[in-house]
mmCIF file of C-alpha atoms in Angstrom:
data_model
loop_
_atom_site.group_PDB
_atom_site.id
_atom_site.type_symbol
_atom_site.label_atom_id
_atom_site.label_comp_id
_atom_site.label_asym_id
_atom_site.label_seq_id
_atom_site.Cartn_x
_atom_site.Cartn_y
_atom_site.Cartn_z
ATOM 1 C CA MET A 1 -17.008 -1.775 16.922
ATOM 2 C CA SER A 2 -13.483 -0.628 18.413
ATOM 3 C CA GLU A 3 -13.097 3.445 19.552
ATOM 4 C CA ILE A 4 -10.266 4.769 16.903
ATOM 5 C CA ARG A 5 -7.428 6.380 19.723
ATOM 6 C CA PRO A 6 -5.299 9.549 17.926
ATOM 7 C CA SER A 7 -1.739 9.309 19.611
ATOM 8 C CA SER A 8 -0.929 10.628 22.786
ATOM 9 C CA THR A 9 -0.231 13.728 21.939
ATOM 10 C CA THR A 10 -4.271 15.955 23.137
ATOM 11 C CA PRO A 11 -5.925 15.845 19.792
ATOM 12 C CA PRO A 12 -5.879 19.321 18.928
ATOM 13 C CA SER A 13 -9.214 21.590 18.418
ATOM 14 C CA ARG A 14 -11.776 21.312 16.082
ATOM 15 C CA SER A 15 -9.956 25.049 14.648
ATOM 16 C CA ASP A 16 -5.856 23.679 15.065
ATOM 17 C CA ARG A 17 -7.601 20.896 13.476
ATOM 18 C CA ARG A 18 -8.229 22.606 10.853
ATOM 19 C CA THR A 19 -4.943 25.437 10.781
ATOM 20 C CA LEU A 20 -3.080 21.730 10.721
ATOM 21 C CA LEU A 21 -4.286 20.645 7.618
ATOM 22 C CA ARG A 22 -3.904 22.860 5.427
ATOM 23 C CA ARG A 23 -0.349 23.281 6.604
ATOM 24 C CA SER A 24 -0.189 19.725 6.420
ATOM 25 C CA LEU A 25 -2.069 19.470 2.361
ATOM 26 C CA LEU A 26 0.159 23.175 1.382
ATOM 27 C CA SER A 27 3.672 20.724 2.619
ATOM 28 C CA ALA A 28 3.056 18.535 0.604
ATOM 29 C CA GLY A 29 2.299 20.807 -2.401
ATOM 30 C CA LEU A 30 -1.608 19.380 -2.609
ATOM 31 C CA PHE A 31 -3.736 21.859 -0.814
ATOM 32 C CA SER A 32 -7.573 20.686 -2.168
ATOM 33 C CA LEU A 33 -9.126 24.134 -4.393
ATOM 34 C CA GLY A 34 -12.252 22.457 -3.074
ATOM 35 C CA THR A 35 -13.309 20.752 -7.279
ATOM 36 C CA PRO A 36 -11.826 18.214 -8.859
ATOM 37 C CA ALA A 37 -10.625 19.900 -11.787
ATOM 38 C CA ALA A 38 -8.629 22.472 -9.463
ATOM 39 C CA TRP A 39 -7.768 19.289 -7.350
ATOM 40 C CA ALA A 40 -6.315 17.262 -10.030
ATOM 41 C CA ALA A 41 -5.236 20.008 -11.345
ATOM 42 C CA GLN A 42 -2.525 20.785 -8.950
ATOM 43 C CA LEU A 43 -1.470 16.821 -9.522
ATOM 44 C CA PRO A 44 1.793 15.324 -11.491
ATOM 45 C CA ALA A 45 0.775 15.283 -15.618
ATOM 46 C CA VAL A 46 0.114 11.764 -15.974
ATOM 47 C CA PRO A 47 1.001 11.107 -19.168
ATOM 48 C CA PRO A 48 -1.182 10.061 -22.381
ATOM 49 C CA GLN A 49 -1.763 6.223 -21.879
ATOM 50 C CA PRO A 50 -1.871 3.201 -24.642
ATOM 51 C CA ARG A 51 -4.875 2.527 -26.538
ATOM 52 C CA ASP A 52 -6.609 0.181 -26.133
ATOM 53 C CA GLY A 53 -4.786 -2.494 -28.515
ATOM 54 C CA GLU A 54 -1.055 -1.837 -28.241
ATOM 55 C CA GLY A 55 -0.401 -3.911 -25.192
ATOM 56 C CA LEU A 56 0.307 -2.922 -21.424
ATOM 57 C CA ARG A 57 2.290 -0.484 -21.369
ATOM 58 C CA ARG A 58 5.622 -1.521 -20.796
ATOM 59 C CA ILE A 59 8.247 -0.581 -17.650
ATOM 60 C CA ALA A 60 10.947 0.666 -17.597
ATOM 61 C CA VAL A 61 14.351 -1.660 -17.308
ATOM 62 C CA GLN A 62 14.990 -4.600 -18.108
ATOM 63 C CA GLY A 63 15.594 -7.370 -15.688
ATOM 64 C CA GLY A 64 17.099 -7.376 -12.217
ATOM 65 C CA LEU A 65 19.512 -5.593 -10.732
ATOM 66 C CA GLY A 66 22.127 -7.669 -10.536
ATOM 67 C CA GLU A 67 23.413 -10.671 -8.735
ATOM 68 C CA LEU A 68 21.822 -11.293 -4.830
ATOM 69 C CA LEU A 69 25.646 -11.627 -3.255
ATOM 70 C CA PRO A 70 25.990 -13.735 0.128
ATOM 71 C CA PRO A 71 24.228 -12.517 3.451
ATOM 72 C CA ASP A 72 25.099 -9.743 5.995
ATOM 73 C CA ALA A 73 25.103 -9.225 9.521
ATOM 74 C CA LEU A 74 22.017 -8.749 8.886
ATOM 75 C CA GLY A 75 20.730 -11.861 6.816
ATOM 76 C CA LEU A 76 20.013 -10.134 3.925
ATOM 77 C CA ARG A 77 21.720 -10.943 1.035
ATOM 78 C CA LEU A 78 20.979 -7.307 -1.361
ATOM 79 C CA PRO A 79 22.618 -7.032 -5.223
ATOM 80 C CA ALA A 80 26.595 -5.000 -4.913
ATOM 81 C CA GLY A 81 26.395 -1.705 -4.133
ATOM 82 C CA PHE A 82 23.560 -2.322 -1.998
ATOM 83 C CA SER A 83 23.842 -2.189 2.139
ATOM 84 C CA ALA A 84 21.333 -2.245 4.613
ATOM 85 C CA ARG A 85 20.395 -2.222 8.134
ATOM 86 C CA LEU A 86 18.005 -2.821 10.885
ATOM 87 C CA ILE A 87 16.087 0.362 11.220
ATOM 88 C CA ALA A 88 12.892 -1.050 14.085
ATOM 89 C CA ARG A 89 12.386 -3.993 15.853
ATOM 90 C CA SER A 90 9.164 -5.049 17.788
ATOM 91 C CA GLY A 91 9.526 -4.061 21.624
ATOM 92 C CA GLN A 92 12.551 -1.972 21.395
ATOM 93 C CA THR A 93 13.157 1.521 21.113
ATOM 94 C CA VAL A 94 13.401 3.196 17.668
ATOM 95 C CA GLY A 95 16.885 4.822 17.670
ATOM 96 C CA SER A 96 17.793 7.482 20.997
ATOM 97 C CA THR A 97 13.999 8.112 20.749
ATOM 98 C CA GLY A 98 12.679 5.647 23.274
ATOM 99 C CA TYR A 99 9.189 4.801 21.576
ATOM 100 C CA ARG A 100 9.184 1.288 21.319
ATOM 101 C CA TRP A 101 8.221 -0.005 17.756
ATOM 102 C CA HIS A 102 4.770 -2.139 17.293
ATOM 103 C CA SER A 103 4.257 -5.962 17.300
ATOM 104 C CA THR A 104 2.968 -7.209 13.488
ATOM 105 C CA PRO A 105 5.002 -4.650 11.021
ATOM 106 C CA ASP A 106 2.542 -5.087 7.668
ATOM 107 C CA GLY A 107 1.381 -2.478 5.411
ATOM 108 C CA GLY A 108 3.591 0.611 4.783
ATOM 109 C CA ALA A 109 3.900 3.639 2.682
ATOM 110 C CA CYS A 110 6.986 6.935 2.942
ATOM 111 C CA VAL A 111 6.050 10.816 2.610
ATOM 112 C CA ALA A 112 7.731 13.711 1.857
ATOM 113 C CA LEU A 113 8.701 16.643 4.174
ATOM 114 C CA ALA A 114 8.578 20.130 3.322
ATOM 115 C CA ASP A 115 12.095 19.749 4.695
ATOM 116 C CA GLY A 116 13.853 17.305 3.135
ATOM 117 C CA GLY A 117 12.892 14.583 5.191
ATOM 118 C CA TRP A 118 10.195 12.112 4.460
ATOM 119 C CA ILE A 119 8.450 10.474 6.953
ATOM 120 C CA TYR A 120 7.949 5.507 7.232
ATOM 121 C CA VAL A 121 4.651 4.465 8.403
ATOM 122 C CA SER A 122 3.765 1.147 9.771
ATOM 123 C CA ASN A 123 0.479 -1.039 10.699
ATOM 124 C CA CYS A 124 0.428 -3.102 13.464
ATOM 125 C CA GLU A 125 -1.775 -6.004 12.366
ATOM 126 C CA LEU A 126 -2.849 -7.480 16.226
ATOM 127 C CA GLY A 127 -6.170 -8.316 16.341
ATOM 128 C CA SER A 128 -8.826 -7.715 19.662
ATOM 129 C CA GLY A 129 -8.175 -3.406 19.119
ATOM 130 C CA GLN A 130 -4.229 -3.646 19.289
ATOM 131 C CA GLY A 131 -4.046 -2.425 15.702
ATOM 132 C CA GLY A 132 -3.609 0.375 14.411
ATOM 133 C CA ALA A 133 0.038 2.501 12.719
ATOM 134 C CA SER A 134 2.888 4.214 13.775
ATOM 135 C CA ALA A 135 6.051 5.730 11.664
ATOM 136 C CA ILE A 136 9.778 7.153 11.475
ATOM 137 C CA ASP A 137 10.345 11.112 10.688
ATOM 138 C CA PHE A 138 13.976 10.651 8.878
ATOM 139 C CA ASP A 139 15.859 14.258 8.269
ATOM 140 C CA ALA A 140 17.365 15.337 4.829
ATOM 141 C CA GLN A 141 20.017 13.351 5.387
ATOM 142 C CA GLY A 142 18.482 9.916 6.512
ATOM 143 C CA ASN A 143 18.987 10.413 10.338
ATOM 144 C CA ILE A 144 16.128 9.442 11.941
ATOM 145 C CA ARG A 145 14.432 12.247 14.040
ATOM 146 C CA ARG A 146 11.522 10.895 16.407
ATOM 147 C CA ALA A 147 9.142 7.594 15.826
ATOM 148 C CA TYR A 148 5.727 7.381 17.401
ATOM 149 C CA SER A 149 1.376 6.642 17.000
ATOM 150 C CA ILE A 150 -0.536 8.001 14.940
ATOM 151 C CA CYS A 151 -3.235 5.678 15.890
ATOM 152 C CA SER A 152 -4.803 3.517 17.976
ATOM 153 C CA GLY A 153 -7.764 1.355 19.262
ATOM 154 C CA THR A 154 -8.471 0.061 15.756
ATOM 155 C CA SER A 155 -8.298 -3.858 14.744
ATOM 156 C CA ARG A 156 -6.704 -6.113 12.119
ATOM 157 C CA ASN A 157 -4.194 -3.283 11.113
ATOM 158 C CA CYS A 158 -3.025 -4.814 7.704
ATOM 159 C CA ALA A 159 -1.840 -1.832 4.705
ATOM 160 C CA GLY A 160 -3.694 1.008 2.952
ATOM 161 C CA GLY A 161 -2.211 3.312 0.771
ATOM 162 C CA MET A 162 -0.883 6.778 1.189
ATOM 163 C CA THR A 163 -3.577 10.103 -0.711
ATOM 164 C CA PRO A 164 -2.517 12.029 -2.903
ATOM 165 C CA TRP A 165 -3.017 15.435 -0.332
ATOM 166 C CA GLY A 166 -0.403 13.502 2.367
ATOM 167 C CA THR A 167 -2.953 11.363 4.804
ATOM 168 C CA TYR A 168 -2.093 8.111 4.406
ATOM 169 C CA LEU A 169 -5.541 5.704 5.122
ATOM 170 C CA SER A 170 -5.188 2.579 7.754
ATOM 171 C CA CYS A 171 -6.791 -0.336 6.564
ATOM 172 C CA GLU A 172 -8.720 -2.980 8.557
ATOM 173 C CA GLU A 173 -8.515 -7.246 7.590
ATOM 174 C CA VAL A 174 -11.480 -7.824 9.730
ATOM 175 C CA ASP A 175 -15.253 -8.638 9.474
ATOM 176 C CA ARG A 176 -16.345 -4.948 8.313
ATOM 177 C CA GLY A 177 -12.986 -3.242 8.796
ATOM 178 C CA ARG A 178 -12.878 0.145 8.706
ATOM 179 C CA VAL A 179 -10.164 2.427 7.048
ATOM 180 C CA ILE A 180 -8.781 4.935 8.189
ATOM 181 C CA GLU A 181 -7.593 8.259 7.887
ATOM 182 C CA CYS A 182 -3.793 9.206 9.560
ATOM 183 C CA ASP A 183 -1.775 12.263 9.947
ATOM 184 C CA PRO A 184 1.661 10.807 9.440
ATOM 185 C CA LYS A 185 3.225 14.073 10.851
ATOM 186 C CA GLY A 186 0.751 12.742 14.159
ATOM 187 C CA GLN A 187 -1.261 16.160 14.921
ATOM 188 C CA LEU A 188 -4.750 15.013 14.053
ATOM 189 C CA ALA A 189 -6.580 12.500 15.448
ATOM 190 C CA PRO A 190 -7.944 9.992 13.500
ATOM 191 C CA VAL A 191 -11.754 9.122 11.380
ATOM 192 C CA ALA A 192 -12.976 6.818 10.000
ATOM 193 C CA ARG A 193 -13.977 7.230 6.426
ATOM 194 C CA ASN A 194 -16.982 4.584 6.671
ATOM 195 C CA ALA A 195 -17.829 5.141 2.990
ATOM 196 C CA MET A 196 -15.298 3.524 0.746
ATOM 197 C CA GLY A 197 -16.803 0.827 3.439
ATOM 198 C CA TRP A 198 -16.909 -2.196 6.103
ATOM 199 C CA PHE A 199 -15.408 -5.206 4.386
ATOM 200 C CA ASP A 200 -11.788 -7.314 4.906
ATOM 201 C CA HIS A 201 -9.052 -4.714 3.163
ATOM 202 C CA GLU A 202 -6.862 -5.037 2.874
ATOM 203 C CA ALA A 203 -5.060 -1.857 0.199
ATOM 204 C CA VAL A 204 -5.324 1.282 -1.058
ATOM 205 C CA ALA A 205 -3.816 3.113 -4.127
ATOM 206 C CA PHE A 206 -5.274 5.829 -5.842
ATOM 207 C CA ASP A 207 -5.333 7.171 -9.443
ATOM 208 C CA PRO A 208 -4.419 11.051 -8.924
ATOM 209 C CA SER A 209 -5.475 11.771 -11.687
ATOM 210 C CA SER A 210 -9.283 11.264 -11.461
ATOM 211 C CA GLY A 211 -9.009 11.282 -7.623
ATOM 212 C CA HIS A 212 -10.403 7.477 -7.635
ATOM 213 C CA ALA A 213 -9.134 5.073 -5.094
ATOM 214 C CA TYR A 214 -8.403 1.258 -5.358
ATOM 215 C CA MET A 215 -9.310 -1.403 -2.493
ATOM 216 C CA THR A 216 -8.587 -4.784 -2.385
ATOM 217 C CA GLU A 217 -10.366 -7.909 -0.029
ATOM 218 C CA ASP A 218 -8.119 -10.753 1.517
ATOM 219 C CA LYS A 219 -10.879 -13.212 1.573
ATOM 220 C CA SER A 220 -10.566 -16.377 -1.323
ATOM 221 C CA ASP A 221 -13.870 -14.621 -2.479
ATOM 222 C CA GLY A 222 -12.280 -11.417 -1.993
ATOM 223 C CA ARG A 223 -13.203 -7.903 -4.546
ATOM 224 C CA LEU A 224 -11.522 -4.753 -6.332
ATOM 225 C CA TYR A 225 -13.366 -2.553 -4.757
ATOM 226 C CA ARG A 226 -13.455 1.641 -6.385
ATOM 227 C CA PHE A 227 -14.363 4.180 -4.420
ATOM 228 C CA ARG A 228 -14.942 7.280 -5.727
ATOM 229 C CA PRO A 229 -15.788 10.567 -3.447
ATOM 230 C CA THR A 230 -18.716 12.894 -4.020
ATOM 231 C CA ARG A 231 -15.924 15.923 -3.408
ATOM 232 C CA ALA A 232 -11.962 15.486 -4.686
ATOM 233 C CA GLY A 233 -10.214 15.437 -1.181
ATOM 234 C CA ASP A 234 -12.719 14.481 1.235
ATOM 235 C CA LEU A 235 -12.890 10.550 2.061
ATOM 236 C CA SER A 236 -15.944 11.242 4.276
ATOM 237 C CA ALA A 237 -19.321 10.982 1.094
ATOM 238 C CA GLY A 238 -19.271 9.211 -2.175
ATOM 239 C CA THR A 239 -19.923 6.347 -4.100
ATOM 240 C CA LEU A 240 -18.307 2.695 -2.993
ATOM 241 C CA GLU A 241 -18.319 -0.160 -6.380
ATOM 242 C CA VAL A 242 -17.348 -3.543 -7.444
ATOM 243 C CA ALA A 243 -15.397 -4.513 -10.336
ATOM 244 C CA ARG A 244 -17.013 -6.838 -12.933
ATOM 245 C CA ARG A 245 -14.429 -8.618 -15.028
ATOM 246 C CA VAL A 246 -15.975 -8.760 -19.025
ATOM 247 C CA GLY A 247 -14.366 -11.613 -21.454
ATOM 248 C CA ARG A 248 -13.210 -15.220 -20.756
ATOM 249 C CA ALA A 249 -10.082 -14.967 -20.488
ATOM 250 C CA ALA A 250 -6.864 -11.809 -19.921
ATOM 251 C CA PRO A 251 -7.149 -9.689 -20.469
ATOM 252 C CA TYR A 252 -10.520 -8.774 -19.769
ATOM 253 C CA THR A 253 -12.410 -5.228 -19.828
ATOM 254 C CA LEU A 254 -13.148 -4.668 -16.260
ATOM 255 C CA GLU A 255 -17.130 -3.114 -15.008
ATOM 256 C CA TRP A 256 -17.925 -1.024 -12.450
ATOM 257 C CA LEU A 257 -20.713 -1.619 -9.810
ATOM 258 C CA THR A 258 -22.329 0.396 -6.913
ATOM 259 C CA VAL A 259 -22.301 -1.608 -4.000
ATOM 260 C CA PRO A 260 -25.887 -0.732 -2.577
ATOM 261 C CA THR A 261 -24.534 -0.916 1.612
ATOM 262 C CA PRO A 262 -21.049 0.034 2.025
ATOM 263 C CA ASN A 263 -22.099 -0.251 5.871
ATOM 264 C CA PRO A 264 -23.522 -3.953 6.069
ATOM 265 C CA SER A 265 -24.924 -3.539 9.676
ATOM 266 C CA SER A 266 -24.516 -8.038 9.924
ATOM 267 C CA SER A 267 -21.815 -10.180 7.991
ATOM 268 C CA GLY A 268 -25.038 -12.287 6.875
ATOM 269 C CA THR A 269 -24.842 -8.579 4.296
ATOM 270 C CA ARG A 270 -21.347 -8.229 3.516
ATOM 271 C CA THR A 271 -20.414 -6.684 0.899
ATOM 272 C CA ARG A 272 -18.643 -8.824 -1.433
ATOM 273 C CA LYS A 273 -21.978 -10.560 -1.528
ATOM 274 C CA GLN A 274 -23.852 -7.031 -2.319
ATOM 275 C CA VAL A 275 -23.713 -7.583 -6.177
ATOM 276 C CA SER A 276 -23.862 -10.360 -7.967
ATOM 277 C CA LYS A 277 -22.527 -9.879 -10.871
ATOM 278 C CA SER A 278 -19.087 -8.586 -9.052
ATOM 279 C CA SER A 279 -16.122 -11.230 -9.858
ATOM 280 C CA SER A 280 -13.954 -12.867 -7.177
ATOM 281 C CA PHE A 281 -10.381 -12.117 -6.831
ATOM 282 C CA ASN A 282 -9.055 -14.882 -4.707
ATOM 283 C CA GLY A 283 -6.436 -13.305 -2.208
ATOM 284 C CA GLY A 284 -6.315 -8.766 -3.233
ATOM 285 C CA GLU A 285 -3.067 -8.161 -0.820
ATOM 286 C CA GLY A 286 -1.527 -5.184 -2.080
ATOM 287 C CA ILE A 287 -2.460 -2.360 -4.336
ATOM 288 C CA TRP A 288 -0.616 0.501 -6.233
ATOM 289 C CA CYS A 289 -1.323 3.146 -8.872
ATOM 290 C CA HIS A 290 1.833 4.219 -11.866
ATOM 291 C CA GLN A 291 0.722 6.781 -14.970
ATOM 292 C CA GLY A 292 -2.680 5.504 -15.350
ATOM 293 C CA THR A 293 -1.948 1.418 -14.319
ATOM 294 C CA VAL A 294 -3.494 0.200 -11.427
ATOM 295 C CA TYR A 295 -1.259 -2.934 -10.479
ATOM 296 C CA PHE A 296 -2.500 -5.149 -7.067
ATOM 297 C CA THR A 297 -1.229 -9.061 -6.309
ATOM 298 C CA THR A 298 -3.554 -11.895 -5.403
ATOM 299 C CA LYS A 299 -2.256 -14.789 -3.383
ATOM 300 C CA GLY A 300 -4.337 -16.841 -3.359
ATOM 301 C CA ASP A 301 -3.767 -18.139 -7.228
ATOM 302 C CA ASN A 302 -0.930 -16.505 -6.463
ATOM 303 C CA ARG A 303 -0.791 -13.551 -9.614
ATOM 304 C CA VAL A 304 -0.001 -9.361 -10.599
ATOM 305 C CA TRP A 305 -2.121 -8.158 -12.022
ATOM 306 C CA ALA A 306 -2.941 -5.130 -14.188
ATOM 307 C CA LEU A 307 -5.042 -2.384 -14.518
ATOM 308 C CA GLU A 308 -4.765 -0.473 -17.538
ATOM 309 C CA LEU A 309 -7.251 2.671 -15.920
ATOM 310 C CA ALA A 310 -7.381 4.848 -19.712
ATOM 311 C CA THR A 311 -9.394 1.046 -21.191
ATOM 312 C CA GLN A 312 -9.993 -0.250 -17.872
ATOM 313 C CA ARG A 313 -8.660 -3.258 -19.079
ATOM 314 C CA LEU A 314 -7.106 -5.761 -16.556
ATOM 315 C CA HIS A 315 -4.078 -7.852 -17.386
ATOM 316 C CA ILE A 316 -2.293 -10.875 -15.871
ATOM 317 C CA LEU A 317 0.914 -9.360 -15.661
ATOM 318 C CA TYR A 318 2.281 -12.855 -13.294
ATOM 319 C CA ASP A 319 1.310 -15.707 -13.001
ATOM 320 C CA ASP A 320 3.268 -18.832 -11.299
ATOM 321 C CA SER A 321 0.922 -21.741 -12.726
ATOM 322 C CA THR A 322 2.135 -20.351 -16.184
ATOM 323 C CA HIS A 323 5.561 -18.490 -15.766
ATOM 324 C CA SER A 324 8.639 -20.343 -17.449
ATOM 325 C CA ASN A 325 10.674 -19.801 -14.044
ATOM 326 C CA PRO A 326 8.211 -19.068 -10.913
ATOM 327 C CA VAL A 327 10.636 -17.273 -8.476
ATOM 328 C CA LEU A 328 8.907 -14.705 -7.147
ATOM 329 C CA THR A 329 5.795 -16.217 -5.280
ATOM 330 C CA GLY A 330 3.288 -15.577 -2.064
ATOM 331 C CA VAL A 331 2.563 -12.575 -3.747
ATOM 332 C CA ASP A 332 1.686 -9.562 -0.857
ATOM 333 C CA ASN A 333 2.712 -5.978 -0.599
ATOM 334 C CA VAL A 334 2.875 -4.230 -4.255
ATOM 335 C CA VAL A 335 5.153 -1.097 -4.813
ATOM 336 C CA VAL A 336 6.500 0.992 -8.107
ATOM 337 C CA SER A 337 9.711 2.900 -8.625
ATOM 338 C CA GLN A 338 10.261 6.040 -9.856
ATOM 339 C CA ARG A 339 11.521 4.564 -13.298
ATOM 340 C CA GLY A 340 8.381 2.041 -13.722
ATOM 341 C CA ASP A 341 9.636 -0.823 -11.919
ATOM 342 C CA VAL A 342 6.919 -3.558 -10.264
ATOM 343 C CA TYR A 343 8.848 -4.585 -6.842
ATOM 344 C CA VAL A 344 5.999 -7.445 -5.517
ATOM 345 C CA ALA A 345 7.299 -8.752 -1.686
ATOM 346 C CA GLU A 346 6.694 -12.184 -0.821
ATOM 347 C CA ASP A 347 4.270 -13.442 2.024
ATOM 348 C CA GLY A 348 6.628 -16.944 2.617
ATOM 349 C CA GLY A 349 7.960 -18.227 0.047
ATOM 350 C CA ASP A 350 11.404 -18.046 -0.375
ATOM 351 C CA MET A 351 11.143 -14.428 2.231
ATOM 352 C CA GLN A 352 12.251 -12.034 -0.273
ATOM 353 C CA ILE A 353 10.798 -9.004 -2.320
ATOM 354 C CA CYS A 354 11.048 -9.825 -6.020
ATOM 355 C CA MET A 355 11.589 -7.710 -9.470
ATOM 356 C CA ILE A 356 8.957 -7.920 -12.328
ATOM 357 C CA SER A 357 10.755 -6.586 -16.317
ATOM 358 C CA PRO A 358 9.396 -5.614 -18.674
ATOM 359 C CA ASN A 359 9.095 -9.402 -20.610
ATOM 360 C CA GLY A 360 8.145 -11.473 -18.031
ATOM 361 C CA GLU A 361 10.643 -12.303 -16.339
ATOM 362 C CA VAL A 362 10.933 -11.902 -12.330
ATOM 363 C CA ALA A 363 14.177 -11.022 -10.216
ATOM 364 C CA PRO A 364 14.718 -11.730 -7.081
ATOM 365 C CA VAL A 365 16.230 -7.827 -5.446
ATOM 366 C CA VAL A 366 16.535 -9.299 -1.463
ATOM 367 C CA LYS A 367 15.957 -12.434 0.170
ATOM 368 C CA LEU A 368 16.724 -13.268 3.607
ATOM 369 C CA GLU A 369 17.437 -15.684 5.502
ATOM 370 C CA GLY A 370 16.919 -17.346 8.642
ATOM 371 C CA GLN A 371 13.468 -16.459 9.013
ATOM 372 C CA ASP A 372 11.413 -18.891 6.784
ATOM 373 C CA ALA A 373 8.642 -18.527 9.763
ATOM 374 C CA SER A 374 7.531 -14.936 8.555
ATOM 375 C CA GLU A 375 6.322 -12.582 5.447
ATOM 376 C CA MET A 376 7.991 -9.153 4.299
ATOM 377 C CA THR A 377 5.886 -6.192 4.321
ATOM 378 C CA GLY A 378 5.138 -2.816 3.870
ATOM 379 C CA ILE A 379 8.020 -2.287 1.004
ATOM 380 C CA ALA A 380 8.060 1.441 0.007
ATOM 381 C CA PHE A 381 10.607 3.641 -1.232
ATOM 382 C CA SER A 382 11.552 6.771 0.291
ATOM 383 C CA PRO A 383 10.874 10.224 -1.606
ATOM 384 C CA ASP A 384 13.746 9.881 -3.758
ATOM 385 C CA GLY A 385 13.925 6.499 -4.575
ATOM 386 C CA THR A 386 17.211 5.405 -3.223
ATOM 387 C CA ARG A 387 16.176 3.687 0.045
ATOM 388 C CA LEU A 388 13.221 1.035 0.125
ATOM 389 C CA TYR A 389 12.332 -0.199 3.321
ATOM 390 C CA PHE A 390 10.443 -3.554 4.948
ATOM 391 C CA SER A 391 9.410 -5.709 7.444
ATOM 392 C CA SER A 392 10.084 -9.474 8.314
ATOM 393 C CA GLN A 393 6.524 -9.023 10.039
ATOM 394 C CA ARG A 394 7.655 -12.426 12.641
ATOM 395 C CA GLY A 395 11.174 -12.825 12.447
ATOM 396 C CA SER A 396 13.782 -15.013 13.008
ATOM 397 C CA ALA A 397 11.572 -16.127 16.616
ATOM 398 C CA GLY A 398 8.248 -16.689 14.353
ATOM 399 C CA SER A 399 6.817 -14.219 16.907
ATOM 400 C CA GLY A 400 5.508 -10.875 15.625
ATOM 401 C CA SER A 401 7.013 -9.859 18.541
ATOM 402 C CA ASP A 402 10.030 -10.396 16.566
ATOM 403 C CA GLY A 403 9.040 -7.863 14.243
ATOM 404 C CA ARG A 404 11.832 -6.465 12.586
ATOM 405 C CA THR A 405 12.230 -3.047 10.403
ATOM 406 C CA TYR A 406 15.062 -2.306 7.073
ATOM 407 C CA GLU A 407 15.689 0.331 4.956
ATOM 408 C CA VAL A 408 18.375 -0.765 2.177
ATOM 409 C CA ARG A 409 20.038 1.691 0.524
ATOM 410 C CA GLY A 410 21.785 1.300 -3.070
ATOM 411 C CA PRO A 411 21.524 2.376 -7.389
ATOM 412 C CA PHE A 412 17.412 1.226 -7.611
ATOM 413 C CA LEU A 413 17.411 4.140 -10.535
ATOM 414 C CA SER A 414 20.593 3.256 -12.278
ATOM 415 C CA SER A 415 19.922 1.906 -15.513
#
């Protein structure tokens, strides 16, 4: 396997790393006290979930954000009251930072900073040890302060997700791919979390009430996984499980089966093949946890799923083969806004980011013209919910060297 390389800064000593990690966790307000109960007590309370039979919890608003206007100077079609800027382009320096943005930008995430600013993290999906992840640091007004690498020497870093304690998990989408825990500030060296399994990782999302991580696998016979850390806030050890659907039709109930060998010695013992009773999910993509529900997508059948954690009931939130107006195709990255609106980016399709309404209708909120050979990736909201970040992975040239990363600002939180 490829060696993980930290950013260009000198790696801190063991004692310095402990100090930096503690500061990082304290700045996020989520320093673990060493027990699951104490750790979970510091997290936002999870509202009561619907009892079995009450149906899927409704997201907050009806319909979309308005009709899309003609393309702006960047080729983006947005609703009235929204604006966009290009913040990074592959091979070019980010603002005045001097840092050159990576090729093939893919999954992304945002983390809040103690001074009111935030960091946007973006994966690089190059293979053969040329992948990794970069970050852009913004001040409280949204001005770019710096850009830098947080991980390199990895392969096909596709998606990932934030941990409740403020680190970023960058996932390799290769056979026996790993989960790499990274410091968004670039101060700590990245660490491979092998206990979370070796497989074609796509994305990961945490249930903050339990500390369990849910992971997707981007294969036509991929699986849905759950990782239960032995110690809350520590991903170095734990139990890897794989889901089994029970029932003939949705809503299903999920059962969780232990994966006997999370780190298979060869491709002949692939993780997804080890538990014969586990269920396949066709091309697992983005995943997000919001107030007790895990949302994830499968591109092979163009579905958006919703798993109620309290009941382990699995619903199909969207299916383009049965929907009356299948405007959303090529489902990929997913994020849920503070209001509970489910945003889904398209891998191809019409190069849109769509929002799913409570009644099952789908409305585009961003459409990118003139880049049809690309895909929408890396959707993430700023901590205050007013800015949406995303990338066009291959730009208008249809090449990873033309990747472009955007910020859309507007009244996402308005009623």
